[in-house]
Amino acid sequence: MTVFVLEAMAREGFEEVVALVDRETGLRGFLGLHDTSRGPGFGGIRRFAYRDEGAALADCLRLSKAMSYKCALADIEGGGAKLVVLDPPELDLERAYRQIGRWVDRLGGRYYAGPDVGTGEKELAWMAEETPYVAPPGEYGPGDLAEATAAGVFAGMGAVLRLLDGEENWGRRTVVLQGLGRVGWRVAKRLRGLGVRVLASDVDLERLESAERELGIEPLEPGTEFGVACDVFSPCAMGGILHDVTISRLDTRAVCGASNNPLARSAHARRLHESEVLYVPDFVVNAGAVMRGAEYHLKGRATPLDEIEVRIGALAADVLRVAAEEDRSPVEVAEREAVRRLDESRRQRSAGRQPPEPSPEPSDESEPR
Ligand code: NAI
């Protein structure tokens, strides 16, 4: 895959992209710092078997920009960043993550690292011995970040159900989950606790069986989940899973999940809108982890789960309400508001002032991108 990095950076408003290579460990990756006008860059470390470095770079750019939007919308005093690491089989994980920790440390607080696909508690613990600019796992850290993400996804589901039917009425709902990993499992557990019928797929069959046994979910063969009738379809695995084929198979009224960038292309937001499927944008509902991580570093607190639910639930409800009023896709409305807030922060920064006070709700002052 060919990516023209300077052109992409200029077009998408990037501040900095750093290429990282370590001869000793074989580590290779990219750090994207998209927009830090609201504060330092926050973003997880994704370690993945990318097909080539172009695919890794493209993912880094996409994910770090989404982090800027996420922080701006969630009123976090931070900006968007992401570190992606190519994952060759011979990589010595402990040495590699310690090296990443030293890199992050040298940035002196311009970037704070957190978990993402391929980077969990073990990896963060190695890094935490090399740098303070990482969310340490355990009792001294910000708390369970996946639970924070699940709280936001759950709040987004509540907002979309209230918009559709005026109430959540959990006991009569069916939710289809794709992916029962750290976040999907916790979403399933919350929903089952409220009597929701949950059907779920996971490529890890052991995990699927455990969820059936422990949570009472109904297992689905991976790939069949798109066609199952439900109130909410919840992607909690990888990105890029909603495209022309899968969207045409969906039998749901709403989509709300944790996966970053589940839409294969931005045009698919409009496609969902035209199909009358309400899509609650990923970067609106999956901000619970960065909210907790950023507020731990910047304010020394572990944001409580009920506060995350209230903040993300209110934001999702505002975005959905404005989208319905204007007959636009919620992605358009949320992006427009994120861009407005980032433009405002940049203006304030150039004028030498502090970042702006958060505005209460999405406004329609600027045109969508
Ligand atoms: P995870 O790696 O713990 O779980 C992903 C699960 O999806 C695994 O159980 C995996 O076996 C399953 N899976 C992979 N491909 C699948 C497929 N085609 N069909 C069905 N299942 C499949 O990841 P985690 O942490 O739960 O994150 C899930 C998504 O949410 C990711 O896209 C991540 O970027 C995003 N996210 C996670 C946050 C967090 O706090 N962990 C924060 C914000 C976003």
Short mmCIF file of C-alpha atoms and ligand atoms in Angstrom, two decimals:
data_model
loop_
_atom_site.label_atom_id
_atom_site.label_comp_id
_atom_site.label_asym_id
_atom_site.label_seq_id
_atom_site.Cartn_x
_atom_site.Cartn_y
_atom_site.Cartn_z
CA MET A 1 0.00 0.00 0.00
CA THR A 2 1.45 3.39 -0.97
CA VAL A 3 0.76 6.25 1.43
CA PHE A 4 2.06 9.74 0.71
CA VAL A 5 2.66 10.73 4.29
CA LEU A 6 3.31 14.46 3.90
CA GLU A 7 0.30 14.89 1.65
CA ALA A 8 -1.92 12.91 4.05
CA MET A 9 -0.59 14.91 7.03
CA ALA A 10 -1.31 18.24 5.35
CA ARG A 11 -4.77 17.15 4.22
CA GLU A 12 -5.80 15.75 7.61
CA GLY A 13 -4.24 18.50 9.74
CA PHE A 14 -1.48 16.43 11.41
CA GLU A 15 1.18 18.01 13.58
CA GLU A 16 3.75 15.22 13.58
CA VAL A 17 4.31 11.61 12.54
CA VAL A 18 7.37 9.80 13.89
CA ALA A 19 8.81 6.63 12.36
CA LEU A 20 10.35 4.31 14.95
CA VAL A 21 12.93 1.61 14.21
CA ASP A 22 15.04 -0.26 16.74
CA ARG A 23 17.78 -2.45 15.34
CA GLU A 24 18.31 -4.44 18.53
CA THR A 25 14.75 -5.66 19.02
CA GLY A 26 13.52 -5.48 15.41
CA LEU A 27 10.80 -3.10 16.53
CA ARG A 28 9.17 -0.91 13.86
CA GLY A 29 6.27 1.44 14.16
CA PHE A 30 4.76 4.87 13.72
CA LEU A 31 3.60 7.42 16.24
CA GLY A 32 1.00 9.89 14.98
CA LEU A 33 0.39 13.13 16.89
CA HIS A 34 -2.64 14.60 15.20
CA ASP A 35 -3.77 17.68 17.12
CA THR A 36 -2.47 18.70 20.54
CA SER A 37 -4.07 22.14 20.74
CA ARG A 38 -6.26 20.99 23.67
CA GLY A 39 -3.42 19.23 25.52
CA PRO A 40 -0.90 16.37 25.16
CA GLY A 41 -1.55 13.46 22.83
CA PHE A 42 -3.39 10.44 24.28
CA GLY A 43 -3.72 7.14 22.44
CA GLY A 44 -3.23 3.42 22.78
CA ILE A 45 -0.53 1.26 21.27
CA ARG A 46 -1.79 -1.06 18.57
CA ARG A 47 0.38 -4.09 17.81
CA PHE A 48 -0.86 -5.92 14.78
CA ALA A 49 0.41 -8.14 11.96
CA TYR A 50 0.04 -5.44 9.30
CA ARG A 51 0.45 -6.59 5.73
CA ASP A 52 3.14 -3.91 5.17
CA GLU A 53 4.33 -0.62 6.59
CA GLY A 54 1.96 1.36 4.35
CA ALA A 55 -1.02 -0.37 5.99
CA ALA A 56 0.45 0.37 9.44
CA LEU A 57 0.99 4.03 8.60
CA ALA A 58 -2.53 4.40 7.16
CA ASP A 59 -3.97 2.87 10.35
CA CYS A 60 -1.83 5.17 12.52
CA LEU A 61 -3.10 8.27 10.68
CA ARG A 62 -6.74 7.19 10.82
CA LEU A 63 -6.67 6.20 14.48
CA SER A 64 -4.78 9.22 15.78
CA LYS A 65 -7.12 11.65 14.02
CA ALA A 66 -10.11 9.80 15.51
CA MET A 67 -8.48 10.23 18.96
CA SER A 68 -8.42 14.03 18.46
CA TYR A 69 -12.14 13.96 17.67
CA LYS A 70 -12.80 11.67 20.63
CA CYS A 71 -10.97 13.95 23.08
CA ALA A 72 -12.57 17.13 21.72
CA LEU A 73 -16.09 15.70 21.94
CA ALA A 74 -15.59 14.18 25.39
CA ASP A 75 -14.22 17.51 26.76
CA ILE A 76 -10.85 15.95 27.53
CA GLU A 77 -7.92 18.35 27.82
CA GLY A 78 -5.86 16.23 25.49
CA GLY A 79 -5.35 15.57 21.84
CA GLY A 80 -5.18 12.69 19.43
CA ALA A 81 -2.28 10.28 19.13
CA LYS A 82 -1.70 6.62 18.31
CA LEU A 83 1.31 4.36 18.22
CA VAL A 84 1.11 1.42 15.83
CA VAL A 85 3.67 -1.36 15.95
CA LEU A 86 4.25 -3.94 13.25
CA ASP A 87 4.19 -7.41 14.75
CA PRO A 88 6.72 -9.79 13.21
CA PRO A 89 6.65 -13.27 14.84
CA GLU A 90 10.26 -12.96 16.05
CA LEU A 91 9.59 -9.79 18.11
CA ASP A 92 10.79 -10.16 21.72
CA LEU A 93 7.80 -8.55 23.38
CA GLU A 94 9.29 -7.57 26.71
CA ARG A 95 12.39 -5.94 25.20
CA ALA A 96 10.29 -4.28 22.51
CA TYR A 97 7.80 -2.76 24.97
CA ARG A 98 10.58 -1.59 27.27
CA GLN A 99 12.15 0.13 24.25
CA ILE A 100 8.79 1.74 23.41
CA GLY A 101 8.62 2.91 27.03
CA ARG A 102 12.01 4.63 26.67
CA TRP A 103 10.89 6.30 23.42
CA VAL A 104 7.71 7.53 25.05
CA ASP A 105 9.75 8.81 27.98
CA ARG A 106 12.00 10.84 25.69
CA LEU A 107 8.92 12.69 24.40
CA GLY A 108 8.69 14.15 27.91
CA GLY A 109 4.88 14.10 28.24
CA ARG A 110 3.84 15.11 24.73
CA TYR A 111 2.39 11.60 24.32
CA TYR A 112 0.69 9.38 26.92
CA ALA A 113 0.31 5.71 25.97
CA GLY A 114 -2.52 3.31 26.79
CA PRO A 115 -3.89 -0.10 25.78
CA ASP A 116 -5.24 -1.11 22.40
CA VAL A 117 -5.37 -4.25 20.28
CA GLY A 118 -2.19 -6.26 21.08
CA THR A 119 -1.28 -4.12 24.11
CA GLY A 120 -2.75 -5.08 27.46
CA GLU A 121 -1.82 -5.01 31.13
CA LYS A 122 1.38 -7.07 30.78
CA GLU A 123 2.83 -4.80 28.09
CA LEU A 124 1.82 -1.61 29.94
CA ALA A 125 3.42 -2.93 33.13
CA TRP A 126 6.78 -3.35 31.31
CA MET A 127 6.49 0.16 29.93
CA ALA A 128 5.52 1.65 33.28
CA GLU A 129 8.96 0.62 34.58
CA GLU A 130 10.56 2.83 31.90
CA THR A 131 8.29 5.89 31.85
CA PRO A 132 5.55 7.66 33.83
CA TYR A 133 3.76 8.57 30.58
CA VAL A 134 1.73 5.38 30.47
CA ALA A 135 -1.40 4.32 32.32
CA PRO A 136 -0.09 1.74 34.83
CA PRO A 137 -2.33 -1.28 35.36
CA GLY A 138 -3.48 -2.28 38.81
CA GLU A 139 -4.39 -0.37 41.95
CA TYR A 140 -2.06 2.60 41.25
CA GLY A 141 -3.47 3.20 37.79
CA PRO A 142 -6.68 4.74 36.45
CA GLY A 143 -8.72 1.54 36.95
CA ASP A 144 -10.22 -0.87 34.46
CA LEU A 145 -10.07 0.93 31.10
CA ALA A 146 -12.07 -1.70 29.20
CA GLU A 147 -14.85 -1.33 31.80
CA ALA A 148 -14.78 2.43 31.17
CA THR A 149 -15.16 1.81 27.43
CA ALA A 150 -17.99 -0.66 28.05
CA ALA A 151 -19.77 1.95 30.22
CA GLY A 152 -19.68 4.44 27.33
CA VAL A 153 -20.91 1.90 24.78
CA PHE A 154 -23.74 0.91 27.12
CA ALA A 155 -24.68 4.59 27.59
CA GLY A 156 -24.69 5.04 23.79
CA MET A 157 -27.06 2.07 23.43
CA GLY A 158 -29.38 3.62 26.00
CA ALA A 159 -29.34 6.96 24.13
CA VAL A 160 -30.19 5.39 20.80
CA LEU A 161 -33.01 3.27 22.26
CA ARG A 162 -34.49 6.33 23.98
CA LEU A 163 -34.39 8.24 20.70
CA LEU A 164 -36.06 5.37 18.82
CA ASP A 165 -38.71 4.36 21.36
CA GLY A 166 -38.65 6.94 24.14
CA GLU A 167 -37.32 4.35 26.66
CA GLU A 168 -34.63 1.72 27.04
CA ASN A 169 -36.90 -1.13 28.06
CA TRP A 170 -33.85 -3.39 28.39
CA GLY A 171 -35.78 -6.53 29.31
CA ARG A 172 -37.40 -6.66 25.86
CA ARG A 173 -34.26 -5.98 23.81
CA THR A 174 -32.03 -8.09 21.63
CA VAL A 175 -28.40 -7.08 21.06
CA VAL A 176 -25.95 -8.76 18.69
CA LEU A 177 -22.29 -8.39 19.66
CA GLN A 178 -19.34 -9.02 17.39
CA GLY A 179 -16.32 -9.77 19.58
CA LEU A 180 -16.25 -10.85 23.24
CA GLY A 181 -12.82 -9.49 24.13
CA ARG A 182 -12.02 -7.10 26.96
CA VAL A 183 -14.77 -4.63 26.02
CA GLY A 184 -17.33 -6.92 24.35
CA TRP A 185 -17.36 -9.28 27.35
CA ARG A 186 -18.06 -6.41 29.74
CA VAL A 187 -20.81 -4.99 27.49
CA ALA A 188 -22.41 -8.45 27.32
CA LYS A 189 -22.23 -8.81 31.10
CA ARG A 190 -23.97 -5.47 31.69
CA LEU A 191 -26.69 -6.26 29.17
CA ARG A 192 -27.31 -9.77 30.49
CA GLY A 193 -27.57 -8.29 33.99
CA LEU A 194 -30.53 -6.25 32.74
CA GLY A 195 -32.20 -9.23 31.06
CA VAL A 196 -31.23 -8.34 27.49
CA ARG A 197 -31.12 -11.20 25.01
CA VAL A 198 -27.51 -11.20 23.75
CA LEU A 199 -26.28 -13.12 20.73
CA ALA A 200 -22.56 -12.92 20.06
CA SER A 201 -19.77 -14.12 17.82
CA ASP A 202 -16.05 -14.44 18.46
CA VAL A 203 -13.33 -16.08 16.40
CA ASP A 204 -11.88 -17.34 19.68
CA LEU A 205 -14.19 -20.32 20.23
CA GLU A 206 -13.04 -20.94 23.80
CA ARG A 207 -14.02 -17.39 24.70
CA LEU A 208 -17.36 -17.85 23.00
CA GLU A 209 -18.05 -21.02 24.98
CA SER A 210 -17.07 -19.32 28.26
CA ALA A 211 -19.43 -16.44 27.51
CA GLU A 212 -22.23 -18.89 26.81
CA ARG A 213 -21.56 -20.67 30.08
CA GLU A 214 -20.82 -17.68 32.33
CA LEU A 215 -23.00 -14.92 30.85
CA GLY A 216 -25.76 -16.84 29.11
CA ILE A 217 -25.13 -15.35 25.68
CA GLU A 218 -26.31 -17.24 22.59
CA PRO A 219 -23.28 -18.06 20.44
CA LEU A 220 -23.13 -17.21 16.74
CA GLU A 221 -20.82 -18.51 14.06
CA PRO A 222 -18.44 -15.63 13.11
CA GLY A 223 -19.70 -14.04 9.90
CA THR A 224 -23.37 -14.85 10.54
CA GLU A 225 -23.88 -12.05 13.09
CA PHE A 226 -24.73 -9.39 10.49
CA GLY A 227 -27.98 -11.07 9.43
CA VAL A 228 -29.43 -11.63 12.91
CA ALA A 229 -32.51 -9.53 13.77
CA CYS A 230 -31.85 -7.23 16.73
CA ASP A 231 -32.41 -3.78 18.23
CA VAL A 232 -28.70 -2.94 18.36
CA PHE A 233 -25.75 -4.42 16.49
CA SER A 234 -22.56 -3.84 18.46
CA PRO A 235 -19.16 -4.20 16.75
CA CYS A 236 -16.54 -4.85 19.45
CA ALA A 237 -13.80 -6.57 17.45
CA MET A 238 -11.83 -4.99 14.59
CA GLY A 239 -12.42 -1.99 12.31
CA GLY A 240 -13.59 -1.91 8.69
CA ILE A 241 -16.33 -4.51 9.16
CA LEU A 242 -19.26 -2.45 7.88
CA HIS A 243 -19.15 -2.19 4.10
CA ASP A 244 -21.55 -2.57 1.16
CA VAL A 245 -22.02 -6.33 1.66
CA THR A 246 -22.38 -6.43 5.44
CA ILE A 247 -24.57 -3.31 5.60
CA SER A 248 -26.98 -4.86 3.10
CA ARG A 249 -27.28 -7.89 5.42
CA LEU A 250 -27.89 -5.95 8.66
CA ASP A 251 -31.26 -6.55 10.30
CA THR A 252 -31.00 -3.95 13.06
CA ARG A 253 -32.32 -0.53 13.98
CA ALA A 254 -29.07 0.78 15.40
CA VAL A 255 -25.31 0.21 15.47
CA CYS A 256 -23.36 1.08 18.62
CA GLY A 257 -20.08 -0.55 19.60
CA ALA A 258 -16.51 -0.09 20.78
CA SER A 259 -14.59 -0.90 17.59
CA ASN A 260 -12.53 1.98 16.28
CA ASN A 261 -13.43 2.86 12.69
CA PRO A 262 -15.90 0.02 12.05
CA LEU A 263 -16.99 1.69 8.79
CA ALA A 264 -14.86 0.55 5.84
CA ARG A 265 -15.17 4.01 4.26
CA SER A 266 -16.71 7.27 5.45
CA ALA A 267 -19.39 6.96 2.73
CA HIS A 268 -20.81 4.03 4.69
CA ALA A 269 -22.11 6.42 7.36
CA ARG A 270 -24.44 7.85 4.71
CA ARG A 271 -25.31 4.37 3.50
CA LEU A 272 -26.43 3.40 7.02
CA HIS A 273 -28.37 6.65 7.31
CA GLU A 274 -30.16 5.94 4.02
CA SER A 275 -30.94 2.41 5.23
CA GLU A 276 -32.52 3.95 8.35
CA VAL A 277 -30.01 2.29 10.66
CA LEU A 278 -28.99 4.75 13.38
CA TYR A 279 -25.22 4.61 13.76
CA VAL A 280 -23.85 6.01 17.02
CA PRO A 281 -20.32 7.08 16.01
CA ASP A 282 -17.51 4.98 17.47
CA PHE A 283 -15.52 8.08 18.48
CA VAL A 284 -18.51 9.31 20.51
CA VAL A 285 -19.21 6.15 22.51
CA ASN A 286 -15.80 4.51 22.90
CA ALA A 287 -14.16 7.45 24.71
CA GLY A 288 -14.51 5.97 28.23
CA ALA A 289 -10.95 4.60 28.33
CA VAL A 290 -9.26 7.78 27.15
CA MET A 291 -11.46 9.79 29.52
CA ARG A 292 -10.21 7.69 32.44
CA GLY A 293 -6.62 7.54 31.20
CA ALA A 294 -6.33 11.27 30.47
CA GLU A 295 -8.03 12.39 33.68
CA TYR A 296 -5.81 10.07 35.70
CA HIS A 297 -2.68 11.71 34.24
CA LEU A 298 -3.94 15.29 34.11
CA LYS A 299 -6.17 15.45 37.21
CA GLY A 300 -5.02 12.46 39.30
CA ARG A 301 -8.46 10.82 39.40
CA ALA A 302 -10.04 7.60 38.13
CA THR A 303 -13.19 8.93 36.46
CA PRO A 304 -16.11 6.99 38.02
CA LEU A 305 -18.07 4.69 35.72
CA ASP A 306 -21.39 6.40 36.39
CA GLU A 307 -19.87 9.77 35.43
CA ILE A 308 -18.61 8.21 32.17
CA GLU A 309 -22.10 6.88 31.48
CA VAL A 310 -23.69 10.27 32.10
CA ARG A 311 -21.15 12.23 30.00
CA ILE A 312 -21.11 9.86 27.05
CA GLY A 313 -24.85 9.21 27.23
CA ALA A 314 -25.55 12.97 27.07
CA LEU A 315 -23.13 13.50 24.20
CA ALA A 316 -24.56 10.59 22.20
CA ALA A 317 -28.11 11.83 22.81
CA ASP A 318 -27.17 15.35 21.60
CA VAL A 319 -25.47 14.05 18.47
CA LEU A 320 -28.43 11.77 17.63
CA ARG A 321 -30.97 14.53 18.29
CA VAL A 322 -29.20 17.07 16.03
CA ALA A 323 -28.74 14.40 13.33
CA ALA A 324 -32.46 13.58 13.43
CA GLU A 325 -33.44 17.27 13.31
CA GLU A 326 -31.19 17.91 10.31
CA ASP A 327 -31.75 14.54 8.62
CA ARG A 328 -27.99 13.94 8.52
CA SER A 329 -25.90 10.98 9.56
CA PRO A 330 -24.74 11.17 13.21
CA VAL A 331 -21.14 10.84 11.97
CA GLU A 332 -21.48 14.08 9.96
CA VAL A 333 -22.88 15.90 12.98
CA ALA A 334 -20.26 14.56 15.41
CA GLU A 335 -17.35 15.28 13.04
CA ARG A 336 -18.60 18.80 12.41
CA GLU A 337 -18.73 19.50 16.14
CA ALA A 338 -15.29 17.94 16.75
CA VAL A 339 -13.77 20.05 13.96
CA ARG A 340 -15.43 23.18 15.37
CA ARG A 341 -13.97 22.52 18.83
CA LEU A 342 -10.49 21.76 17.45
CA ASP A 343 -10.51 24.90 15.28
CA GLU A 344 -11.48 26.90 18.34
CA SER A 345 -8.67 25.37 20.43
CA ARG A 346 -6.13 26.09 17.69
CA ARG A 347 -7.31 29.69 17.47
CA GLN A 348 -7.03 30.04 21.25
CA ARG A 349 -3.57 28.47 21.24
CA SER A 350 -2.32 30.81 18.48
CA ALA A 351 -3.70 33.73 20.45
CA GLY A 352 -1.73 32.44 23.48
CA ARG A 353 -4.79 31.60 25.59
CA GLN A 354 -5.96 28.47 27.37
CA PRO A 355 -8.15 25.91 25.53
CA PRO A 356 -11.84 26.87 25.42
CA GLU A 357 -14.51 25.94 27.91
CA PRO A 358 -16.51 22.98 26.62
CA SER A 359 -19.71 23.88 24.81
CA PRO A 360 -22.85 22.15 26.09
CA GLU A 361 -24.04 20.56 22.88
CA PRO A 362 -23.26 20.14 19.19
CA SER A 363 -23.84 23.37 17.33
CA ASP A 364 -24.41 23.99 13.66
CA GLU A 365 -22.05 26.91 13.24
CA SER A 366 -19.72 25.28 10.75
CA GLU A 367 -20.16 23.17 7.66
CA PRO A 368 -19.51 19.42 7.81
CA ARG A 369 -16.20 18.24 6.42
P1 NAI B 1 -9.74 -7.45 22.37
O1 NAI B 1 -8.58 -7.76 21.51
O2 NAI B 1 -9.67 -7.72 23.84
O3 NAI B 1 -11.07 -8.18 21.84
C1 NAI B 1 -11.41 -8.33 20.52
C2 NAI B 1 -12.19 -9.64 20.41
O4 NAI B 1 -12.73 -9.72 19.09
C3 NAI B 1 -11.33 -10.88 20.64
O5 NAI B 1 -11.96 -11.73 21.57
C4 NAI B 1 -11.23 -11.49 19.24
O6 NAI B 1 -11.11 -12.90 19.29
C5 NAI B 1 -12.53 -11.05 18.62
N1 NAI B 1 -12.54 -10.99 17.16
C6 NAI B 1 -11.56 -10.61 16.31
N2 NAI B 1 -11.99 -10.68 15.04
C7 NAI B 1 -13.27 -11.09 15.09
C8 NAI B 1 -14.26 -11.36 14.09
N3 NAI B 1 -14.01 -11.20 12.79
N4 NAI B 1 -15.48 -11.78 14.50
C9 NAI B 1 -15.75 -11.96 15.81
N5 NAI B 1 -14.85 -11.73 16.79
C10 NAI B 1 -13.63 -11.30 16.44
O7 NAI B 1 -10.05 -5.89 22.09
P2 NAI B 1 -10.86 -4.89 23.00
O8 NAI B 1 -9.94 -4.19 23.92
O9 NAI B 1 -12.08 -5.57 23.55
O10 NAI B 1 -11.32 -3.81 21.91
C11 NAI B 1 -12.34 -4.12 20.97
C12 NAI B 1 -12.43 -2.97 19.98
O11 NAI B 1 -12.73 -1.76 20.69
C13 NAI B 1 -11.14 -2.69 19.20
O12 NAI B 1 -11.48 -2.27 17.90
C14 NAI B 1 -10.51 -1.53 19.96
O13 NAI B 1 -9.69 -0.73 19.14
C15 NAI B 1 -11.73 -0.78 20.40
N6 NAI B 1 -11.51 0.02 21.60
C16 NAI B 1 -11.10 -0.59 22.76
C17 NAI B 1 -10.89 0.16 23.90
C18 NAI B 1 -10.51 -0.47 25.20
O14 NAI B 1 -10.67 0.18 26.24
N7 NAI B 1 -10.04 -1.71 25.21
C19 NAI B 1 -11.05 1.64 23.88
C20 NAI B 1 -11.56 2.16 22.63
C21 NAI B 1 -11.76 1.36 21.54
#
